[in-house]
Structures are given as structure tokens and as C-alpha cells.
Coordinates of C-alpha atoms in Angstrom, one line a residue:
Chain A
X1 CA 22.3 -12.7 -15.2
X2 CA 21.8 -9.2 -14.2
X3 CA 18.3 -8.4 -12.8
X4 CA 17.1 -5.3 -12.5
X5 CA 15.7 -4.6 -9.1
X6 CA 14.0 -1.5 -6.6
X7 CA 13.4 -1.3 -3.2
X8 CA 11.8 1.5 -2.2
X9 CA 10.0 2.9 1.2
X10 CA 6.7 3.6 0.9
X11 CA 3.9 4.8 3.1
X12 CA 0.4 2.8 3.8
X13 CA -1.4 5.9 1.7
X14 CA 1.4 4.9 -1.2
X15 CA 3.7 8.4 -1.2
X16 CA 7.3 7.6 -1.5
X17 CA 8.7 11.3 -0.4
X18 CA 6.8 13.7 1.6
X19 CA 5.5 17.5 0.0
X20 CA 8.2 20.1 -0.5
X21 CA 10.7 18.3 -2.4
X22 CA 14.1 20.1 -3.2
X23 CA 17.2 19.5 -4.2
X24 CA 18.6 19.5 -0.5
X25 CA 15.6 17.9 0.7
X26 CA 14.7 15.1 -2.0
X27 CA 12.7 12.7 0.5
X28 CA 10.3 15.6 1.2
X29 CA 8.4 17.4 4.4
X30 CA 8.4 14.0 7.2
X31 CA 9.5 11.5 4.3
X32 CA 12.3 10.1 6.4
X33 CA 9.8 8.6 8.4
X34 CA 9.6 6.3 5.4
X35 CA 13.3 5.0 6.4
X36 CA 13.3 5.0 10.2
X37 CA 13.1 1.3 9.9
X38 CA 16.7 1.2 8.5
X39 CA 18.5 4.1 10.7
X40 CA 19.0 1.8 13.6
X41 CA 20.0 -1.5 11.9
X42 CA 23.4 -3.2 12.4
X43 CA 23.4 -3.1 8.3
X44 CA 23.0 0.2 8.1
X45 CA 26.0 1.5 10.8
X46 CA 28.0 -1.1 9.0
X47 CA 27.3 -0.2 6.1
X48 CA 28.2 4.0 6.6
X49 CA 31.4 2.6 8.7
X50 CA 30.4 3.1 11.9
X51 CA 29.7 0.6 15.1
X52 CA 27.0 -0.2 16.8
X53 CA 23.2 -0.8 15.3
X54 CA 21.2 -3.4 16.1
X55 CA 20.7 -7.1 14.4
X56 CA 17.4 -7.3 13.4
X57 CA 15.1 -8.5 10.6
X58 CA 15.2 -5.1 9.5
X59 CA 18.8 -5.0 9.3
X60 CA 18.6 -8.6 7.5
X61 CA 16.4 -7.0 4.9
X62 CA 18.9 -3.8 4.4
X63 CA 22.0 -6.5 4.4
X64 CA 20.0 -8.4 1.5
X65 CA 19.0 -5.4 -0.4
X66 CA 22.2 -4.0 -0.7
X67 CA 23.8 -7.4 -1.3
X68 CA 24.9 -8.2 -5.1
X69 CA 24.6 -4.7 -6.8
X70 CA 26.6 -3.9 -9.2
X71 CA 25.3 -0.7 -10.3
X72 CA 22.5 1.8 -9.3
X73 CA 20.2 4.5 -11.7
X74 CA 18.8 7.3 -9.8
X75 CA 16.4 10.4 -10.9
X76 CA 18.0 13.6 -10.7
X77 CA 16.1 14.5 -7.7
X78 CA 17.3 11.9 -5.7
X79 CA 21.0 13.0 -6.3
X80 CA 19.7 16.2 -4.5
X81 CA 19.1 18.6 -8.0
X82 CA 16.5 20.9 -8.9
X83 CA 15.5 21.4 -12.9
X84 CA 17.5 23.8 -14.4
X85 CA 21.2 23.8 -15.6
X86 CA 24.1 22.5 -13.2
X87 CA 25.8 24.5 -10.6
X88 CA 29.1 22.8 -11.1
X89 CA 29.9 23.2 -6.9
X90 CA 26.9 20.9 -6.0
X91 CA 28.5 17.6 -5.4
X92 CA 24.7 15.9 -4.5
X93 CA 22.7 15.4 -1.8
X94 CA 25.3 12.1 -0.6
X95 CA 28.1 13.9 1.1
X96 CA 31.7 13.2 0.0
X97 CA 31.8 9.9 0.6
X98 CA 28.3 8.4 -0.6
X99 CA 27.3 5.0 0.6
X100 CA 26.7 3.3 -2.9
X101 CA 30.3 2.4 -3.1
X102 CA 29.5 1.5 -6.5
X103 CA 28.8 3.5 -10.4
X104 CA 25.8 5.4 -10.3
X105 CA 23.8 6.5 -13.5
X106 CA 22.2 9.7 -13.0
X107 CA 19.0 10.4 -15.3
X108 CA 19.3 14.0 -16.2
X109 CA 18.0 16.4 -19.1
X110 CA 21.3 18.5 -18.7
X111 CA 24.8 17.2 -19.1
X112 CA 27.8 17.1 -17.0
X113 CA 30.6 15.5 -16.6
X114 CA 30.9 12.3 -14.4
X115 CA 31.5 12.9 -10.3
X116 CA 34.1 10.8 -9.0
X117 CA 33.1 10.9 -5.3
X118 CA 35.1 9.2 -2.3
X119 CA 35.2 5.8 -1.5
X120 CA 34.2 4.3 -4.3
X121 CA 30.9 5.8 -5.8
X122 CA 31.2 7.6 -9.4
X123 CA 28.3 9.2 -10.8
X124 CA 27.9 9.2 -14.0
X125 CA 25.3 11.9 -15.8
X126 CA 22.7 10.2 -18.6
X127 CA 20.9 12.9 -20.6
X128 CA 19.8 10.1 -24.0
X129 CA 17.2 8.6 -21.6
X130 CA 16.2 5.4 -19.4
X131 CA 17.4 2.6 -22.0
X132 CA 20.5 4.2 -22.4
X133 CA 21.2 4.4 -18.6
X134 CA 20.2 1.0 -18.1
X135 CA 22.6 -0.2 -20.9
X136 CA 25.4 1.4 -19.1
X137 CA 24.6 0.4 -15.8
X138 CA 24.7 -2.9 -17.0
X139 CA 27.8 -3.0 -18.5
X140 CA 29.3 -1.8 -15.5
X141 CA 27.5 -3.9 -12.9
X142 CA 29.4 -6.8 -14.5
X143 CA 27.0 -9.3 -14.3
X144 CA 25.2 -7.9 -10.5
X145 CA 22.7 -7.0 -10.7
X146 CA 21.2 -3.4 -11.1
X147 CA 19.1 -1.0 -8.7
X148 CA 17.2 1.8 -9.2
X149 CA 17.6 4.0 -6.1
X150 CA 14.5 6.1 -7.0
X151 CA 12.9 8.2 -7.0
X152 CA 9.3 7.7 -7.4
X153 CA 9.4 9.0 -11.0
X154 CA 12.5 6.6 -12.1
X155 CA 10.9 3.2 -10.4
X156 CA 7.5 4.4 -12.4
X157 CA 9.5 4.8 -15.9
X158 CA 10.9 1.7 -15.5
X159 CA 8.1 -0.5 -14.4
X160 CA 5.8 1.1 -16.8
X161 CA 8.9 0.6 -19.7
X162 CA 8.3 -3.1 -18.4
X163 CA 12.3 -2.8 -17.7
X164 CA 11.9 -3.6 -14.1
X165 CA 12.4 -7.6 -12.7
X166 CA 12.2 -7.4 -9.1
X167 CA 10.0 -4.1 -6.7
X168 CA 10.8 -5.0 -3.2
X169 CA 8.3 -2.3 -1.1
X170 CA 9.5 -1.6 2.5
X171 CA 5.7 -0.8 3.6
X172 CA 5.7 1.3 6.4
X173 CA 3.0 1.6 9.2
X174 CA 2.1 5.6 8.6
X175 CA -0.1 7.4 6.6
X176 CA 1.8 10.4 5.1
X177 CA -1.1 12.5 3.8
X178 CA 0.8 14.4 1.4
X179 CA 4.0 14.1 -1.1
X180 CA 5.2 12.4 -4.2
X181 CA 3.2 9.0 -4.7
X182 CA 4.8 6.0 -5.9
X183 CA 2.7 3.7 -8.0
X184 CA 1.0 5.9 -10.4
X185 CA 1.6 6.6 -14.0
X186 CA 3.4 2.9 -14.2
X187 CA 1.6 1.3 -16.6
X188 CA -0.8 -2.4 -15.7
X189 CA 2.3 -4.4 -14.8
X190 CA 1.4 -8.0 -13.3
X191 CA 3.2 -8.6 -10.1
X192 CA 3.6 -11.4 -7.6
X193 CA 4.4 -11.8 -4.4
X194 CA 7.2 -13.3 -4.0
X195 CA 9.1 -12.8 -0.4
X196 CA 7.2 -10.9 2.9
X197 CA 9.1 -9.9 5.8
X198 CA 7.3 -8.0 8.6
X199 CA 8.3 -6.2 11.4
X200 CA 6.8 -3.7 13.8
X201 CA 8.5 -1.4 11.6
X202 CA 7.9 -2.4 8.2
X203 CA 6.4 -4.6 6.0
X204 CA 9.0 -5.4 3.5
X205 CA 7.4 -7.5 0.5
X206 CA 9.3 -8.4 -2.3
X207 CA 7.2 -8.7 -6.0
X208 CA 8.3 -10.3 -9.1
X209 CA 7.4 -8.2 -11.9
X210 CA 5.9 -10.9 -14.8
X211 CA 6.8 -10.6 -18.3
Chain B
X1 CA -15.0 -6.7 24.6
X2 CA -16.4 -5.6 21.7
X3 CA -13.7 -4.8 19.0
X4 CA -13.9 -2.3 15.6
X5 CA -12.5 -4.1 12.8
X6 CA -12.0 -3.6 9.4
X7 CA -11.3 -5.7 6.2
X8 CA -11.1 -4.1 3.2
X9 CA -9.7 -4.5 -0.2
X10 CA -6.7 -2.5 -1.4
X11 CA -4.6 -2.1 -4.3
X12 CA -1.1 -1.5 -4.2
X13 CA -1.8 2.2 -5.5
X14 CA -3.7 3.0 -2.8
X15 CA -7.5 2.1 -4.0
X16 CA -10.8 0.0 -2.1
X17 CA -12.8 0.3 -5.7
X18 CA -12.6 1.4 -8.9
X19 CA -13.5 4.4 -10.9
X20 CA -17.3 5.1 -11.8
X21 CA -18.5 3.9 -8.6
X22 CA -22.7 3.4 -8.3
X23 CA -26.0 2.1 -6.8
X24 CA -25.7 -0.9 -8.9
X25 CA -21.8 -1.5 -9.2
X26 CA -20.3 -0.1 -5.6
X27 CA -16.8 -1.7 -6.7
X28 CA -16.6 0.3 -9.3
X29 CA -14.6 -0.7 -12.7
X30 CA -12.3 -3.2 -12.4
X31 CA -13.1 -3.0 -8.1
X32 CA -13.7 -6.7 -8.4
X33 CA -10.0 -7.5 -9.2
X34 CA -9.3 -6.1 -5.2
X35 CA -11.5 -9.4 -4.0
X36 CA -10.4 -12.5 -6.6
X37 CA -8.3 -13.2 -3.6
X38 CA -11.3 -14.5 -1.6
X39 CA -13.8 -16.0 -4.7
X40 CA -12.6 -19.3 -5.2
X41 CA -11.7 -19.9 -1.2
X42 CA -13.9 -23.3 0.6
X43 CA -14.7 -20.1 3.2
X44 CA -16.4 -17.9 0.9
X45 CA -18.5 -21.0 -0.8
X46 CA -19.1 -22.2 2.7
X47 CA -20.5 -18.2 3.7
X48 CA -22.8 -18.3 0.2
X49 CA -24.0 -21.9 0.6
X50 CA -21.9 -23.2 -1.9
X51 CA -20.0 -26.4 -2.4
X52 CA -16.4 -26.4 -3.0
X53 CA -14.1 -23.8 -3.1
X54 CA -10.2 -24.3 -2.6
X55 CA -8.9 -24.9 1.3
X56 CA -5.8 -22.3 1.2
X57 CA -4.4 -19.7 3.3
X58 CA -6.7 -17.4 1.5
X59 CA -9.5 -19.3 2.7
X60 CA -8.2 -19.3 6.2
X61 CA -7.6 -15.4 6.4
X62 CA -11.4 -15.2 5.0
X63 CA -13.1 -17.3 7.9
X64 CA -10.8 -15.4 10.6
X65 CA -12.2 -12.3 9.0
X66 CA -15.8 -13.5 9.3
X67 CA -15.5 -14.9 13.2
X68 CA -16.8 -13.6 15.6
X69 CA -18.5 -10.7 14.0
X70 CA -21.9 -10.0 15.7
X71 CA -22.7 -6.7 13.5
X72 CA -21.7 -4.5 10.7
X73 CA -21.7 -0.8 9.9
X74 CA -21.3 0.2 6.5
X75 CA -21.7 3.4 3.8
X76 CA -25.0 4.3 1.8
X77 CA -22.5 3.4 -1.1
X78 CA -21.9 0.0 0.1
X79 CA -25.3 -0.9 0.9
X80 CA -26.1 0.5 -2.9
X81 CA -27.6 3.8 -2.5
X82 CA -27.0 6.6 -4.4
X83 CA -27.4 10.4 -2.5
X84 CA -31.0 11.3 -2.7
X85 CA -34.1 9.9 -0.9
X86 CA -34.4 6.3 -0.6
X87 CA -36.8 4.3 -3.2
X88 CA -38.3 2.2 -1.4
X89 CA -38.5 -0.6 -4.0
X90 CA -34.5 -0.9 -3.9
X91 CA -33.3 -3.2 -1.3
X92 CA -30.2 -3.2 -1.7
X93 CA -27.2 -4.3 -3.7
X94 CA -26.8 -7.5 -2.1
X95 CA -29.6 -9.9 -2.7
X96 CA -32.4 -11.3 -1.1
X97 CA -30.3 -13.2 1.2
X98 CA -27.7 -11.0 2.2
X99 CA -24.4 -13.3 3.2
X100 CA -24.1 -11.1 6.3
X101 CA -26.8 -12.7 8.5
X102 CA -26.2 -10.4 10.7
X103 CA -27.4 -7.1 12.0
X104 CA -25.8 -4.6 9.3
X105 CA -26.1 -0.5 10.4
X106 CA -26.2 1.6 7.0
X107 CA -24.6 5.4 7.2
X108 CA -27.0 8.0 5.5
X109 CA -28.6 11.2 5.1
X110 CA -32.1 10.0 4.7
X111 CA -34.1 7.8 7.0
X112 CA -35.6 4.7 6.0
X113 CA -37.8 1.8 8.0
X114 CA -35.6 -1.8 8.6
X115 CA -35.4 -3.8 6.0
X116 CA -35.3 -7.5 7.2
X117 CA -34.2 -10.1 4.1
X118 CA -33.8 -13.6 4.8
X119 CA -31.0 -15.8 6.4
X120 CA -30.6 -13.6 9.1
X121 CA -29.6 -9.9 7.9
X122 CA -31.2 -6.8 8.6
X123 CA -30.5 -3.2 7.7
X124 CA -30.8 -0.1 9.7
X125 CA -30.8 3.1 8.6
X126 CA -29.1 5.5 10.5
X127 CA -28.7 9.0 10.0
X128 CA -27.6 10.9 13.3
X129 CA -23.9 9.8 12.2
X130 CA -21.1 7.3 12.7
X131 CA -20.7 7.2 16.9
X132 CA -24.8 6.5 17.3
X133 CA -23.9 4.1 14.4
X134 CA -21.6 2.1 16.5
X135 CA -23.8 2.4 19.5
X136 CA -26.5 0.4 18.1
X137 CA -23.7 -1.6 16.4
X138 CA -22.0 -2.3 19.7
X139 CA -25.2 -3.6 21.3
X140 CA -26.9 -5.6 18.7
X141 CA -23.1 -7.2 18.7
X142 CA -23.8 -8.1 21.9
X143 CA -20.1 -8.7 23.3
X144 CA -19.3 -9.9 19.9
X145 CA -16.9 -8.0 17.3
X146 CA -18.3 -4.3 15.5
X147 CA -17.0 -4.8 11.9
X148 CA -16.9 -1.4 9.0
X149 CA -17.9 -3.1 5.6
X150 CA -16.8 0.0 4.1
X151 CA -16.2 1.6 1.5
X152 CA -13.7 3.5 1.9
X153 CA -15.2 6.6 3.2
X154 CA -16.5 4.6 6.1
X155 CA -12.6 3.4 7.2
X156 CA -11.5 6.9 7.0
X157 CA -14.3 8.4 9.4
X158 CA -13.8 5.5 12.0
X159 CA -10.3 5.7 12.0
X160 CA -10.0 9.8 11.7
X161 CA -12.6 9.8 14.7
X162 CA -10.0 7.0 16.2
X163 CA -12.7 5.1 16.9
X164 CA -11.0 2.1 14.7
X165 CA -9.5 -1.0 16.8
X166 CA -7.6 -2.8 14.0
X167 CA -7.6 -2.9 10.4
X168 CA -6.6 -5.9 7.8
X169 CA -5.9 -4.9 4.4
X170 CA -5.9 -7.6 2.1
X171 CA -3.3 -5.7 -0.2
X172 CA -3.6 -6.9 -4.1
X173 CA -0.6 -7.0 -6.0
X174 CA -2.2 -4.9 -8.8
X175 CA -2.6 -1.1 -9.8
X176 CA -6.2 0.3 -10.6
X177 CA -4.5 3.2 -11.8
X178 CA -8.1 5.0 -10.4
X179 CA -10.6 4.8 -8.0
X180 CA -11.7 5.8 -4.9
X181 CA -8.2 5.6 -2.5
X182 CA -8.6 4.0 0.9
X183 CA -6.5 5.8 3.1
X184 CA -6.8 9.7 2.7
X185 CA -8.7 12.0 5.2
X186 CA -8.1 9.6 7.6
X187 CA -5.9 11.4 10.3
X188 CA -2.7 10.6 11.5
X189 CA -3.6 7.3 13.1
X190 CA -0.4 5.2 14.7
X191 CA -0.5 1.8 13.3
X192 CA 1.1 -1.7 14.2
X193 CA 1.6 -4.2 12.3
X194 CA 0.5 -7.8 14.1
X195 CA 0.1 -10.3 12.1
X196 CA 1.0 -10.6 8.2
X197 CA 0.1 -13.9 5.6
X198 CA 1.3 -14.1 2.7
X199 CA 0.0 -15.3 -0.7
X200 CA 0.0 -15.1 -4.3
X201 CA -2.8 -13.4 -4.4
X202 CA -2.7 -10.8 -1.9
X203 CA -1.0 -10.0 1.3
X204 CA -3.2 -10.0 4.3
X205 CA -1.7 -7.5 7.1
X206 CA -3.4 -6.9 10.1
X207 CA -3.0 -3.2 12.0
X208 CA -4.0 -2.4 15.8
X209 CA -4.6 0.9 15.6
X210 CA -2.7 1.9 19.1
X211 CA -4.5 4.7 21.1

């Protein structure tokens, strides 16, 4: 059964991207130090191909997040793109090989025809809205499962849509004073705790969303 | 050595009470949801002189919070207070028999004699700001643990001034959707996370804030 899960880094003060967002810059002014607790994981390196990282709990909790998707939604933003019309050269934000490996619906108010990218990753560009992307992604995760690879606006349309199963946070230990926050404008939803996994880095806790 | 510690409340968007905040309701709408973790816990029956109450990790996280605290500082807010001059008929939001029963250091603009209630609480007003606050906190404490009862605004000038030790934030998986937030204007501090439970009704992480 597909579920339909998030994980998503998020400061102590509850921003998920730092100020100045733009489309070559969509984790904002100092929002990578939401994701420092990733860089250096063995899960990480393996996962972009290259050697080295270290084994960690940290790198456990990449390994498991990325583990069983079959599909991933994103916001426009977060595929590195403005507001306006396309600029047909702009391939994303994700290089030319991105790391998803895997179909990726793209929530957008303008269309364009699907991206086939290196190594795996298509996107795929959804102009008819959130249930429509979500039907798609389905059907092409196969029976994985489904994640929404943010942003802030995407997980919050989801959760308040009551669409989402599964919001694993990745807490981190900084206040970022500033940016886009995560948790607003999504609705009363109940969750529960279901999983914690701390580190000095992070506090990675894993909620159910109830139905 | 005397430690600053504080406990406090939080939702998972970011608030320590509610919206609508006043001298008779300092939780503010909906605030009390941030503290069902605690209500039904053997530890909190135990601190109002109750029978019963559930032995659980809850409970345990509660009477760790309680030990070894030999005085409190908190907000005008907190003690129930409104801005303007004191009336001296209104002692407080907390009873006649304060659960504290301990000295308890109150943060305002307007002096006011002690007021000492029974079982072992007494309130001093101070009004020359939040480091002679801690001075008289530290040595009525008397080697024994400073703890900030909030609210928020209390947090934020302790750890801004990085006069803060460690903080616990009993995080509740809900969303107030509004409030008054916990963590803004409160610096840049650099947190650790050191110790983390786990239940389904909050998650209880404890910060050091390093120096």
C-alpha cells in the first residue's frame, strides 16, 4: 500500500528555508544549515556516488528515508523556479544528474513538457493541482510509497488536504530567525509520535498523521 | 553550581500559549493543550497533593523537571499581571497555595511588597531587570537550580542575554495555528541536544545551551 510520506528539515523556531528564496537558491539565506546533518553521512556520499561519509545514526535515518520511494511531488520552488512562465534552458536547481533516481511530479501553474534528466529522474510538470499530482505519482511509484520533497508550501497543502500519512521532522539544534516557516496554514491535523531518533545533530522524529 | 533551566511548553508551530493571552488566562486559548502531557502524570498529582495520577515516562520527565529547583523567575504575564500598576487585591494567577513552594522572582515594571501564600511560595517583585532577577534568584537558590517559569518572553531574554544553561522543550505534537511563539528574539544561541524521551504525548528534548 502506498503511503504518502515527508521528511523535511526544520529549525527549532519552525522555518524550513531561510529569507531570500529564489529559484537558484530555494533553501534560502543560511537554510542549508537545516541539512548539515546529512552532508557528511555515509548515505548521503553513497547515495550522490561518491566514497567516503561517515556511518552514523544520521546516515541511518537518510538510508531509511530514502528507502522504498517510488515517486516524489515537489513545489515549483524547490525544483529551483521563480513564478512566471518557463525559460525552457532552466533544467532545475538538481544538476544533470539529480539524486531522486526516480519520477518526480512537479506542482506548477505553468505547463511544460516533462524533463528527462540523467540517471534515472524524470520530472514531470502538474498544472490541474495537488490531487492530480498525487494520482500520478501513485501510479508510477508502483505500490512504494510516495514523498513530498517540499517545500514548505507543498508539505502544508498536503497535510492540511489531510492527504499526508507519515511527517518525519529532522529537528535541528538552531534557531533561524527568519525564512519560510513550515507548519502554518496546515489545517488542525492530529499527529503522533511515532519514531525519535536524536543526535547531536538532529532530532529526527517521525509522526503519524491520524485520520 | 547553580544552573538556569528552563521547561516550557511548545507546539510543533512554534507556540508556548495561545492567542488572547491575559491576567486571568496566561495560556491563552487553547494554551492548555501545550501541558495535557503532564495532567494526568502520579508527579503532577503528587506536586498538587493529589492522589493518583498515572506512573509513565511523562510522569518521570515531570519530577526530573521539578528536582532540585531551589527558585524561580518568571514574567508579569506568568505570575498574572496585566501592564499597569499592581492591584493589590490580585495575588496572583496561581492560588492560595502556589505548587511552587519555592522562592518565585516576578519580572515587572511596577514595584510591589512580597507576597508570601502558603505551602512555601513567595513572590518578589522585581523591577531593575532580568540579571538582578537572577541575582536574588541565584542566592535564595542557595546552590540549588535557578529555573525561568516563563512565558515565553522570559526564555528569549535569558537566552538572548546567554544567560540560559539548558532548556527542555516538552514539544506537543499539535499546531496552535496562533499564539505567542517561543523562540523569536532570542539571539543566535548554539544548542545541544543531550537527552531526548519520547512519548505519545510530547517529546521531551533537553538543550545545553553551549557558551
Amino acid at each position: 500500500m502506498t503511503a504518502v510520506t515527508a521528511h523535511i528539515g526544520m529549525s527549532l523556531d519552525g522555518f524550513a528555508a531561510g529569507p531570500h528564496q529564489s529559484a537558484r537558491n530555494p533553501v534560502g539565506v543560511g537554510g542549508m544549515r537545516l541539512h548539515e546533518w546529512l552532508l557528511g553521512t555515509r548515505a548521503w556520499c553513497e547515495h550522490r556516488g561518491l566514497e567516503g561519509g561517515e556511518e552514523s545514526a544520521d546516515s541511518d535515518v537518510l538510508a531509511d528515508a530514502m528507502h522504498g520511494i517510488g515517486a516524489y511531488i515537489m513545489g515549483r520552488g524547490m525544483f529551483g523556479g521563480g513564478d512566471g512562465p518557463w525559460d525552457s534552458a532552466w533544467r532545475g536547481w538538481w544538476g544533470d544528474e539529480p539524486a531522486f533516481r526516480a519520477p518526480v511530479f512537479v506542482l506548477t501553474h505553468h505547463p511544460r513538457e516533462p524533463l528527462e534528466m540523467k540517471g534515472g529522474t524524470t520530472f514531470t510538470f502538474v498544472t490541474d493541482g495537488i490531487e492530480s499530482a498525487l494520482d500520478q505519482a501513485r501510479a508510477a511509484a508502483d505500490g512504494r510509497d510516495v514523498s513530498l520533497a517540499g517545500g514548505a508550501k507543498v508539505v502544508q497543502q498536503y497535510l492540511a488536504a489531510g492527504l499526508l500519512d507519515e511527517l518525519t521532522l529532522h529537528l535541528r539544534p538552531i534557531l533561524l530567525g527568519a525564512g519560510e516557516r513550515l507548519l502554518e496554514n496546515a489545517g488542525n491535523p492530529v499527529l503522533e509520535p511515532r519514531k525519535v531518533v536524536s543526535t547531536g545533530l538532529a532530532t529526527h522524529i517521525t509522526y503519524r498523521v491520524v485520520r
